[in-house]
Amino acid sequence: MPDTMSDTTIQASATAQHGFTPALAERLRAVLGDKGMITDPAEMGGYLMEWRGLWTGRSPAILRPATTAECAEAVRLCAEAGVRMVPQAGNTSMVGASVPHETGDEVVISVSRMNRIIEVDPADMTMTVEAGAVLAAVQKAAADVECLFPLSLGAEGTAQIGGNLGTNAGGNTTLRYGNARDMVLGLEVVLPDGQVLDMLRRLRKDNTGYCLRHLFIGAEGTLGIITKAVLKLYPRQRDTQVAFVAVESVDAALALLNRFQRHDGASLTAFEYMMRFGLELVYRHIPGSAAPLADPHEHYCLIELSSPRPDASLRQGIEAVLEAAMADGLVRDAVIAESDAQRAALWRLREEHSEAQKREGASIKNDVSVPVSRVPALIADASAACRALIPGIRVCAFGHVGDGNIHFNLSVPEGADGAAFLKRWDEVAAAVNGVVRSLGGSFSAEHGVGRLKARTLAAWREGPELDLMRAIKRTIDPGNLMNPGKVVTLP
Ligand code: FAD
Ligand code: 2HG
Ligand code: ZN
C-alpha cells in the first residue's frame, strides 16, 4: 500500500472514530514529544488524584505541552476527535476541579511545563508569565526587582498561576489587594477548539468592549486554557508587623478589625481568624509548631500591617491599637513578632490549618462568605446547625475574616467512622449553606465550584443568571469538551 494511501486511511479513521484512539495518541505524541505525553498509568497518579484523596479519576493520557503552540495544537486535535479535556496546573484544587472523572475518557492538559517568567518590567510594574509558573516563583521574581506580587496562599509552593487565575484565588491578602483577577492586566487563552486568543496587553486602562479576560479568570478551566498572563506588580513592603492576638469573642474580632481599618486601613494587609480547636490540631500534627501565648483562648486573630515606607511607624501603631483594645476588653492577650523568622512562624500556625485538619481525619469543608459584619452570626448559627445534625461534630472554623470568608470546616466526631461521616457531606453542607443564605452570603468564596458544588451553583443561581452562564459556556465551548461537569453543567 502506498504511503499516501495509508495516511488517508489513518486520517479517515481518526475523524470517523470518536474519542482517544491510537491514531489520535500518535498525532498528539508527534506534536508534544515523549516528554509532553504520559500514557503509562504508573506515572499518572499525581495528575489524577485530588490532594485529599476525595476523588481519583482515570485518563487515557496526560498531555504536557511546552508552548502555547503545542497546547493549541493538542487542544485542536482533541476537539476534532471529540475528546474532553481537563486543564490542570498545580492540582491543589479544593473542589475536585482539576482532576478528570472516573469515566476514563478525559485527557488532562497540564500546563506545568509552561513555567517561564517571560518578562519582569519594574518600570511598567508588570510581569509576563506562562501559566505553569509556580506562585512562589512569581513572588520571588517580583521581589528580585524590589517589587511585590501580593497573591499569597498556603499552597503557593505548588499552585501555579494558571490555576490561581482559573480559580480566581483569594488567599491572605484579598483585604488589601483584591482577588487574583484584580492583579491581571492581560491574558492569553487557548479556546476549546484550539484557537489562540491573544489578549496579552499590559494596559492599565483599556475600555475596548467586553472585558473578556474576566470571563476566563474564575471559569475553572471550563472555557479554555490560560497559557500566559500579564500580572500587576506592586511596591515591595519594607515595614511589616504581624500580631497573634487572643480576642474575647468573634464579635470582638470584628470590632478589632474595624479599629485597625479606622487607624490605618491602607496598611492593613491581612486579618485572619482562628479558633482554639484549629490551633490545637496544628500543635498536635505539625512538627515544630508551638503556642505563642501562655494560656489557651477560644478565639484568635492574625493581623498583618505592611507599608513600602521603612519609616511607617507600624510597630507603634499596632501596639497602640492593641493596647487600647485590651483596655476595652476586646483583646485578652497578644504577641507581636520581632523578626522575619517569628513572623513566618506565626503565619505558619494559620497556614497549616488545612494540613493539620487533614491529618486529624475525615473533614467536610465549606468555603463560604457573608457580609463581614455577619461573620459572628455565621459562626454561631452554623455551629449550632451542625451540632444539631451530628452531635459531637468538631467545628474548625478559620479564615479570612477581613473579607467575610470563613472556612467553616468540620472534623469527624472523635472515635466516629470517617467514611460514614463523609457520606453526610451533602446534609452538613446544606445545613451550613442554609445559614449562609439567610445571611446573604455565598456557598463558594474563593475555592470555586468545581465538581463538588456544581449542583449547588445550579440551585442558587437558577434563573437568568444561570441561563446566561450556560449560554456563555455553549457559545465558547459548544461541544462541552473543556472541563465538563464542573462549575456550569449543561442539561
Ligand atoms: P489546579 O488545582 O490545578 O486547578 C484549579 C482549577 O483551575 C481547575 O478548575 C483547573 O481546571 C483550572 N485550571 C488550571 N490551570 C488552568 C489554566 N492554565 N487555564 C484555565 N484553567 C486552569 N485557594 C484560595 O483561593 N485561597 C487560599 O488561601 C487557598 N489556600 C490553600 C491552601 C492549601 C494547603 C491548599 C491545598 C489549597 C489552597 N487553596 C486556596 C486552593 C487552591 O490552592 C487554589 O485554588 C489555587 O489557586 C489552585 O491553583 P492550582 O495551580 O493548584 O490549580
Ligand atoms: C486557607 O485559607 C485555604 O487556608 C484552605 O483557603 C482552607 O483548608 C481549607 O479549607
Ligand atoms: Zn482561604
Coordinates of C-alpha atoms and ligand atoms in Angstrom, one line a residue:
M1 CA 0.0 0.0 0.0
P2 CA 1.5 3.4 -0.9
D3 CA 2.3 5.8 2.0
T4 CA -0.2 8.4 0.8
M5 CA -3.0 5.8 0.9
S6 CA -2.1 4.7 4.4
D7 CA -2.1 8.4 5.6
T8 CA -5.6 8.8 4.2
T9 CA -6.8 5.7 5.9
I10 CA -5.4 7.0 9.3
Q11 CA -7.0 10.4 8.8
A12 CA -10.3 8.9 7.8
S13 CA -10.4 6.6 10.7
A14 CA -9.3 9.3 13.1
T15 CA -12.1 11.6 12.1
A16 CA -14.7 8.8 11.9
Q17 CA -13.7 7.3 15.2
H18 CA -14.5 9.5 18.1
G19 CA -12.6 9.5 21.3
F20 CA -9.0 8.8 22.3
T21 CA -8.0 6.4 19.5
P22 CA -4.4 5.1 18.9
A23 CA -4.3 7.3 15.9
L24 CA -5.0 10.4 18.0
A25 CA -2.4 9.3 20.5
E26 CA 0.1 9.0 17.7
R27 CA -0.7 12.5 16.4
L28 CA -0.5 14.0 19.9
R29 CA 2.8 12.4 20.5
A30 CA 4.1 13.8 17.3
V31 CA 3.1 17.3 18.5
L32 CA 4.2 17.1 22.1
G33 CA 7.1 14.7 22.0
D34 CA 7.8 12.0 24.6
K35 CA 8.2 14.4 27.5
G36 CA 4.9 16.0 26.6
M37 CA 2.7 13.0 27.0
I38 CA 2.2 10.4 29.7
T39 CA 0.2 7.3 29.0
D40 CA 1.8 4.9 31.5
P41 CA -0.8 4.6 34.3
A42 CA 2.1 4.1 36.8
E43 CA 3.2 7.7 36.1
M44 CA -0.2 9.3 36.1
G45 CA -1.1 9.1 39.8
G46 CA -0.3 12.7 40.8
Y47 CA -2.4 14.1 38.0
L48 CA -5.5 12.1 38.7
M49 CA -5.9 12.4 42.5
E50 CA -7.4 15.3 44.3
W51 CA -5.0 16.4 47.1
R52 CA -7.1 14.9 50.0
G53 CA -7.9 11.8 48.1
L54 CA -11.6 12.6 47.8
W55 CA -11.7 11.9 44.1
T56 CA -9.4 9.8 41.9
G57 CA -10.1 10.0 38.2
R58 CA -8.9 8.0 35.2
S59 CA -7.5 9.2 32.0
P60 CA -6.0 7.8 28.8
A61 CA -3.2 10.4 28.7
I62 CA -1.7 13.4 30.5
L63 CA -0.7 16.0 27.9
R64 CA 2.1 18.3 29.0
P65 CA 2.6 21.0 26.2
A66 CA 5.8 23.1 26.5
T67 CA 4.5 26.1 24.5
T68 CA 1.3 27.8 23.6
A69 CA 1.6 26.5 20.0
E70 CA 1.8 22.9 21.3
C71 CA -1.1 23.4 23.7
A72 CA -3.2 24.9 20.9
E73 CA -2.4 22.1 18.5
A74 CA -3.1 19.4 21.2
V75 CA -6.4 21.1 22.0
R76 CA -7.3 21.3 18.3
L77 CA -6.6 17.6 17.8
C78 CA -8.6 16.6 20.9
A79 CA -11.5 18.8 19.9
E80 CA -11.6 17.4 16.4
A81 CA -11.8 13.9 17.9
G82 CA -14.5 15.0 20.5
V83 CA -12.1 14.2 23.4
R84 CA -12.9 16.0 26.6
M85 CA -10.1 17.9 28.3
V86 CA -9.3 18.9 31.9
P87 CA -6.9 21.8 32.3
Q88 CA -4.6 21.4 35.3
A89 CA -1.9 23.5 36.9
G90 CA -0.6 22.6 40.5
N91 CA -3.6 20.3 41.2
T92 CA -4.3 21.8 44.6
S93 CA -8.0 22.5 43.9
M94 CA -10.2 22.1 47.0
V95 CA -13.3 21.3 44.9
G96 CA -12.3 18.5 42.6
A97 CA -12.0 20.9 39.7
S98 CA -8.6 19.9 38.4
V99 CA -8.9 16.1 38.1
P100 CA -10.8 14.0 35.5
H101 CA -13.9 12.0 36.2
E102 CA -13.8 8.2 36.7
T103 CA -15.1 7.5 33.2
G104 CA -11.5 7.3 31.8
D105 CA -12.2 9.2 28.6
E106 CA -11.0 12.7 29.6
V107 CA -7.4 13.8 29.0
V108 CA -5.6 16.0 31.5
I109 CA -3.8 19.0 29.9
S110 CA -1.2 20.1 32.4
V111 CA 0.4 23.5 31.9
S112 CA 3.2 22.7 34.4
R113 CA 6.0 22.6 31.7
M114 CA 5.0 26.1 30.5
N115 CA 6.6 27.7 33.6
R116 CA 8.7 30.5 32.2
I117 CA 8.8 34.0 33.7
I118 CA 8.9 35.7 30.4
E119 CA 9.5 39.3 31.4
V120 CA 9.6 41.4 34.5
D121 CA 9.2 45.1 34.0
P122 CA 9.7 47.2 37.1
A123 CA 9.0 50.4 35.1
D124 CA 5.6 49.3 34.0
M125 CA 5.2 47.4 37.2
T126 CA 4.2 44.2 35.3
M127 CA 5.4 40.7 34.9
T128 CA 4.5 38.4 32.0
V129 CA 4.5 34.7 32.9
E130 CA 3.5 31.3 31.5
A131 CA 0.6 29.6 33.2
G132 CA 2.7 26.9 34.8
A133 CA 4.9 29.3 36.8
V134 CA 4.6 28.3 40.4
L135 CA 3.1 31.1 42.5
A136 CA 6.1 31.2 44.9
A137 CA 8.5 31.6 41.9
V138 CA 6.4 34.5 40.7
Q139 CA 6.5 36.2 44.1
K140 CA 10.3 35.7 44.1
A141 CA 10.8 37.1 40.7
A142 CA 8.9 40.2 41.8
A143 CA 11.0 40.5 45.0
D144 CA 14.2 40.2 42.9
V145 CA 13.3 43.6 41.3
E146 CA 12.2 45.2 44.6
C147 CA 8.5 44.7 43.8
L148 CA 5.7 42.6 45.2
F149 CA 3.3 40.2 43.7
P150 CA 0.8 40.1 46.5
L151 CA -1.2 36.9 45.9
S152 CA -0.4 34.7 48.9
L153 CA -1.9 31.3 50.0
G154 CA -0.9 28.2 51.8
A155 CA -0.4 26.2 48.6
E156 CA 1.8 28.8 47.0
G157 CA 4.8 26.4 46.8
T158 CA 2.8 24.1 44.5
A159 CA -0.1 26.1 42.9
Q160 CA 0.6 27.7 39.6
I161 CA -0.6 31.0 38.1
G162 CA -2.8 29.2 35.6
G163 CA -4.7 27.6 38.4
N164 CA -4.7 30.7 40.6
L165 CA -6.3 32.6 37.7
G166 CA -8.5 29.6 36.8
T167 CA -10.0 29.7 40.3
N168 CA -9.7 33.5 40.8
A169 CA -7.9 32.6 44.0
G170 CA -8.3 34.8 47.1
G171 CA -5.9 34.0 50.0
N172 CA -4.5 36.0 52.7
T173 CA -4.1 39.5 51.2
T174 CA -7.5 40.0 49.5
L175 CA -8.4 42.6 52.1
R176 CA -5.7 44.8 50.7
Y177 CA -5.0 43.8 47.1
G178 CA -8.2 42.0 46.0
N179 CA -8.6 38.6 44.4
A180 CA -6.4 37.1 41.7
R181 CA -8.5 38.8 38.9
D182 CA -7.6 42.2 40.3
M183 CA -3.9 41.5 39.7
V184 CA -4.2 40.7 36.0
L185 CA -3.8 43.1 33.0
G186 CA -3.6 40.7 30.1
L187 CA -4.2 37.1 29.2
E188 CA -3.5 34.5 26.5
V189 CA -6.0 31.7 26.2
V190 CA -6.3 28.6 24.1
L191 CA -10.0 28.2 23.3
P192 CA -11.8 24.8 23.3
D193 CA -11.4 24.5 19.5
G194 CA -7.6 25.3 19.6
Q195 CA -7.7 28.9 18.6
V196 CA -5.4 31.2 20.5
L197 CA -7.0 34.3 22.0
D198 CA -4.1 36.8 22.4
M199 CA -5.1 39.5 25.0
L200 CA -1.6 39.9 26.4
R201 CA -1.9 43.7 26.8
R202 CA -0.2 45.5 29.7
L203 CA -2.5 48.5 29.8
R204 CA -3.9 50.0 33.0
K205 CA -6.7 51.5 31.0
D206 CA -8.3 49.7 28.1
N207 CA -12.1 50.1 27.6
T208 CA -12.5 48.4 24.3
G209 CA -15.7 46.4 24.5
Y210 CA -16.4 43.5 26.8
C211 CA -13.6 42.6 29.1
L212 CA -13.1 39.1 28.0
R213 CA -10.2 38.2 30.3
H214 CA -12.5 38.3 33.3
L215 CA -14.6 35.5 31.7
F216 CA -11.7 33.1 31.7
I217 CA -10.5 34.1 35.2
G218 CA -12.5 32.1 37.6
A219 CA -14.0 29.9 34.9
E220 CA -12.1 26.9 36.4
G221 CA -10.9 25.8 33.0
T222 CA -14.4 25.4 31.6
L223 CA -14.0 28.0 28.8
G224 CA -10.4 27.5 27.8
I225 CA -6.8 27.1 28.9
I226 CA -4.9 30.1 30.1
T227 CA -1.4 29.9 28.7
K228 CA 0.1 33.3 29.6
A229 CA -0.7 36.3 31.8
V230 CA 0.4 39.8 32.3
L231 CA 0.4 40.4 36.1
K232 CA 0.4 43.6 38.0
L233 CA 3.3 44.3 40.4
Y234 CA 3.1 46.5 43.5
P235 CA 5.7 48.3 45.6
R236 CA 7.7 45.9 47.9
Q237 CA 6.9 46.2 51.6
R238 CA 9.8 47.5 53.8
D239 CA 8.0 47.6 57.1
T240 CA 5.9 44.6 58.2
Q241 CA 4.3 43.9 61.5
V242 CA 2.5 40.7 62.4
A243 CA 0.5 40.2 65.6
F244 CA -1.1 37.0 67.0
V245 CA -4.0 38.1 69.2
A246 CA -6.4 36.3 71.5
V247 CA -9.7 38.0 71.3
E248 CA -12.7 37.8 73.6
S249 CA -15.2 36.6 71.0
V250 CA -15.9 36.7 67.3
D251 CA -17.7 40.0 67.8
A252 CA -14.5 41.3 69.4
A253 CA -12.5 40.2 66.4
L254 CA -14.7 42.3 64.1
A255 CA -14.6 45.3 66.5
L256 CA -10.8 45.0 66.4
L257 CA -10.8 44.8 62.6
N258 CA -12.8 48.0 62.5
R259 CA -10.4 49.7 64.8
F260 CA -7.4 48.7 62.6
Q261 CA -9.3 49.9 59.5
R262 CA -10.0 53.3 61.1
H263 CA -6.5 53.5 62.4
D264 CA -4.6 52.8 59.2
G265 CA -6.7 50.9 56.7
A266 CA -4.2 51.4 53.9
S267 CA -1.6 49.4 55.9
L268 CA -3.9 46.6 56.9
T269 CA -2.7 43.6 54.8
A270 CA -4.3 40.6 56.4
F271 CA -6.8 39.9 59.2
E272 CA -7.3 36.2 59.8
Y273 CA -9.5 34.3 62.3
M274 CA -8.6 31.0 64.0
M275 CA -10.3 29.2 66.9
R276 CA -8.8 27.1 69.7
F277 CA -9.7 23.7 68.1
G278 CA -8.0 24.5 64.8
L279 CA -4.8 25.7 66.6
E280 CA -4.8 22.6 68.8
L281 CA -4.8 20.5 65.6
V282 CA -1.8 22.4 64.3
Y283 CA 0.1 22.0 67.6
R284 CA -0.8 18.2 67.5
H285 CA 0.0 17.4 63.9
I286 CA 2.6 19.9 62.6
P287 CA 6.1 19.3 63.9
G288 CA 7.8 22.4 65.2
S289 CA 4.7 24.3 65.9
A290 CA 4.1 25.8 69.4
A291 CA 1.6 28.0 71.1
P292 CA 2.8 31.6 71.0
L293 CA 0.7 32.7 74.1
A294 CA 1.0 31.2 77.6
D295 CA -2.7 30.3 78.1
P296 CA -5.3 28.9 75.6
H297 CA -8.2 31.1 74.4
E298 CA -11.3 30.4 72.3
H299 CA -10.7 32.9 69.5
Y300 CA -7.7 34.3 67.8
C301 CA -6.7 36.8 65.1
L302 CA -3.6 37.0 63.0
I303 CA -3.1 40.6 61.9
E304 CA -0.6 41.9 59.4
L305 CA 0.2 45.6 58.7
S306 CA 2.7 46.5 56.0
S307 CA 4.0 49.5 54.1
P308 CA 6.5 50.2 51.4
R309 CA 7.8 53.0 53.7
P310 CA 10.6 51.8 56.0
D311 CA 9.7 54.6 58.5
A312 CA 5.9 53.9 58.5
S313 CA 5.9 53.5 62.3
L314 CA 3.7 50.4 62.0
R315 CA 5.1 49.0 65.3
Q316 CA 3.9 51.9 67.3
G317 CA 0.5 51.8 65.5
I318 CA -0.1 48.1 66.1
E319 CA 0.9 48.4 69.7
A320 CA -1.4 51.4 70.3
V321 CA -4.4 49.8 68.8
L322 CA -3.9 46.5 70.7
E323 CA -3.3 48.2 74.0
A324 CA -6.5 50.3 73.7
A325 CA -8.4 47.2 72.6
M326 CA -7.0 45.3 75.6
A327 CA -8.1 48.1 77.9
D328 CA -11.6 47.9 76.4
G329 CA -11.8 44.2 76.9
L330 CA -11.7 43.1 73.3
V331 CA -8.2 41.6 73.4
R332 CA -7.1 39.1 76.1
D333 CA -3.5 38.6 75.1
A334 CA -1.2 39.3 72.2
V335 CA 2.3 38.9 70.8
I336 CA 3.9 40.9 68.1
A337 CA 6.6 39.2 66.0
E338 CA 10.2 40.6 66.5
S339 CA 11.8 39.2 63.4
D340 CA 11.1 37.7 59.9
A341 CA 11.5 34.2 61.5
Q342 CA 8.9 35.0 64.1
R343 CA 6.5 36.5 61.5
A344 CA 6.9 33.3 59.4
A345 CA 6.3 31.1 62.5
L346 CA 3.1 32.9 63.3
W347 CA 1.8 32.7 59.7
R348 CA 2.7 29.1 59.7
L349 CA 0.2 28.5 62.5
R350 CA -2.5 29.9 60.3
E351 CA -1.5 28.3 57.0
E352 CA -1.0 24.8 58.4
H353 CA -4.7 24.6 59.3
S354 CA -5.6 22.6 56.2
E355 CA -2.8 20.1 56.6
A356 CA -3.4 19.7 60.3
Q357 CA -7.1 19.1 59.8
K358 CA -6.3 16.6 57.0
R359 CA -4.1 14.6 59.4
E360 CA -6.7 14.6 62.1
G361 CA -9.0 12.5 59.9
A362 CA -12.2 13.0 57.8
S363 CA -13.4 16.5 57.4
I364 CA -16.0 18.4 55.5
K365 CA -15.1 21.8 54.0
N366 CA -17.4 24.8 53.5
D367 CA -15.6 27.7 51.9
V368 CA -18.3 30.4 52.5
S369 CA -18.6 34.1 52.6
V370 CA -21.0 36.5 54.2
P371 CA -21.0 40.3 54.6
V372 CA -18.2 41.0 57.1
S373 CA -20.5 42.2 59.8
R374 CA -22.3 38.8 59.8
V375 CA -19.4 36.6 60.5
P376 CA -20.2 36.2 64.2
A377 CA -23.8 35.1 63.3
L378 CA -22.4 32.7 60.7
I379 CA -20.1 31.0 63.1
A380 CA -22.7 30.8 65.9
D381 CA -25.6 29.7 63.8
A382 CA -23.7 27.3 61.5
S383 CA -22.1 25.7 64.6
A384 CA -25.5 25.2 66.2
A385 CA -27.0 23.7 63.0
C386 CA -24.1 21.2 62.5
R387 CA -24.1 20.1 66.2
A388 CA -27.9 19.6 66.0
L389 CA -27.3 17.4 62.9
I390 CA -24.3 15.4 64.2
P391 CA -23.7 15.5 67.9
G392 CA -20.0 15.6 68.7
I393 CA -19.1 17.1 65.3
R394 CA -16.0 19.3 65.7
V395 CA -16.2 22.8 64.3
C396 CA -12.9 24.0 62.8
A397 CA -13.8 27.5 61.5
F398 CA -10.9 29.7 60.3
G399 CA -10.1 32.1 57.6
H400 CA -10.1 35.5 56.0
V401 CA -12.4 37.3 58.4
G402 CA -11.4 40.6 57.0
D403 CA -13.1 39.5 53.7
G404 CA -16.1 37.8 55.4
N405 CA -14.7 34.5 54.0
I406 CA -14.7 31.7 56.6
H407 CA -13.6 28.2 56.0
F408 CA -16.4 26.6 58.1
N409 CA -14.8 23.2 58.2
L410 CA -15.9 20.3 60.3
S411 CA -14.0 17.3 61.6
V412 CA -15.5 13.9 62.3
P413 CA -16.6 13.4 65.9
E414 CA -13.9 11.8 68.0
G415 CA -13.9 8.0 67.6
A416 CA -16.5 8.0 64.8
D417 CA -16.2 6.4 61.4
G418 CA -14.6 8.8 58.9
A419 CA -16.2 7.2 55.8
A420 CA -19.7 7.3 57.3
F421 CA -19.1 11.0 58.3
L422 CA -18.1 11.9 54.7
K423 CA -21.3 10.3 53.4
R424 CA -23.2 13.0 55.2
W425 CA -21.3 15.8 53.3
D426 CA -24.4 17.0 51.5
E427 CA -26.5 17.1 54.6
V428 CA -23.8 19.1 56.5
A429 CA -23.2 21.4 53.6
A430 CA -27.0 22.0 53.3
A431 CA -27.1 23.0 57.0
V432 CA -24.2 25.4 56.7
N433 CA -25.4 26.8 53.4
G434 CA -28.9 27.4 54.8
V435 CA -27.3 29.7 57.4
V436 CA -25.1 31.3 54.8
R437 CA -28.0 32.0 52.5
S438 CA -30.1 33.5 55.3
L439 CA -27.2 35.9 56.0
G440 CA -26.9 37.0 52.3
G441 CA -23.7 35.0 51.7
S442 CA -22.2 32.8 49.1
F443 CA -21.6 29.0 49.1
S444 CA -18.2 29.4 47.4
A445 CA -16.0 32.3 48.4
E446 CA -12.5 31.6 46.9
H447 CA -12.0 27.9 46.2
G448 CA -14.5 27.8 43.3
V449 CA -17.3 25.4 42.4
G450 CA -15.6 22.6 40.6
R451 CA -17.2 19.2 40.8
L452 CA -18.1 19.5 44.4
K453 CA -20.6 22.4 44.2
A454 CA -21.8 22.3 40.6
R455 CA -25.3 21.2 41.7
T456 CA -25.3 23.9 44.4
L457 CA -24.5 26.5 41.7
A458 CA -27.4 25.4 39.6
A459 CA -29.7 25.6 42.6
W460 CA -28.5 29.0 43.9
R461 CA -28.2 30.8 40.6
E462 CA -31.2 29.4 38.9
G463 CA -33.0 31.8 36.5
P464 CA -31.5 34.4 34.2
E465 CA -28.0 34.3 35.9
L466 CA -27.6 30.5 35.3
D467 CA -29.2 30.8 31.8
L468 CA -26.6 33.4 30.9
M469 CA -23.7 31.3 32.3
R470 CA -24.9 28.3 30.3
A471 CA -25.3 30.5 27.1
I472 CA -21.7 31.6 27.6
K473 CA -20.5 28.1 28.0
R474 CA -22.4 26.9 24.9
T475 CA -21.0 29.7 22.8
I476 CA -17.4 29.3 23.8
D477 CA -17.5 25.5 24.2
P478 CA -20.4 24.2 22.1
G479 CA -19.1 20.6 22.3
N480 CA -18.9 20.8 26.2
L481 CA -15.3 19.5 25.9
M482 CA -13.5 21.7 28.3
N483 CA -13.7 20.5 31.9
P484 CA -17.2 19.1 31.5
G485 CA -19.3 18.5 34.6
K486 CA -17.5 21.2 36.5
V487 CA -19.0 24.6 37.5
V488 CA -21.7 25.1 34.9
T489 CA -23.3 21.8 33.9
L490 CA -25.4 21.7 30.8
P491 CA -28.8 20.0 31.0
Ligands
FAD1 P1 -5.4 23.4 39.9 O1 -5.8 22.8 41.2 O2 -4.6 22.6 39.0 O3 -6.7 23.9 39.1 C1 -7.7 24.7 39.7 C2 -8.8 25.0 38.7 O4 -8.2 25.8 37.7 C3 -9.3 23.8 37.9 O5 -10.6 24.0 37.6 C4 -8.5 23.7 36.7 O6 -9.2 23.1 35.6 C5 -8.3 25.2 36.4 N1 -7.0 25.5 35.7 C6 -5.8 25.0 36.0 N2 -4.9 25.5 35.1 C7 -5.6 26.3 34.3 C8 -5.3 27.0 33.1 N3 -4.0 27.1 32.7 N4 -6.2 27.7 32.5 C9 -7.5 27.6 32.9 N5 -7.9 26.9 33.9 C10 -7.0 26.3 34.6 N6 -7.3 28.9 47.5 C11 -7.6 30.2 47.7 O7 -8.3 30.9 47.0 N7 -7.1 30.8 48.9 C12 -6.3 30.1 49.8 O8 -5.9 30.7 50.8 C13 -6.0 28.8 49.5 N8 -5.2 28.1 50.3 C14 -5.0 26.7 50.0 C15 -4.1 26.0 50.9 C16 -3.9 24.7 50.7 C17 -3.0 24.0 51.6 C18 -4.4 24.1 49.5 C19 -4.1 22.6 49.2 C20 -5.2 24.8 48.6 C21 -5.5 26.1 48.9 N9 -6.3 26.9 48.1 C22 -6.6 28.2 48.3 C23 -6.9 26.2 46.9 C24 -6.0 26.2 45.7 O9 -4.7 26.1 46.0 C25 -6.2 27.4 44.8 O10 -7.5 27.4 44.3 C26 -5.2 27.6 43.7 O11 -5.4 28.8 43.1 C27 -5.2 26.5 42.7 O12 -4.1 26.5 41.9 P2 -3.5 25.2 41.2 O13 -2.4 25.6 40.3 O14 -3.3 24.1 42.1 O15 -4.7 24.8 40.2
2HG2 C1 -6.9 28.7 53.6 O1 -7.3 29.8 53.7 C2 -7.2 27.9 52.4 O2 -6.0 28.3 54.4 C3 -7.6 26.5 52.8 O3 -8.2 28.5 51.7 C4 -8.9 26.3 53.6 O4 -8.4 24.0 54.1 C5 -9.3 24.9 53.9 O5 -10.5 24.7 54.0
ZN3 ZN -8.7 30.5 52.4

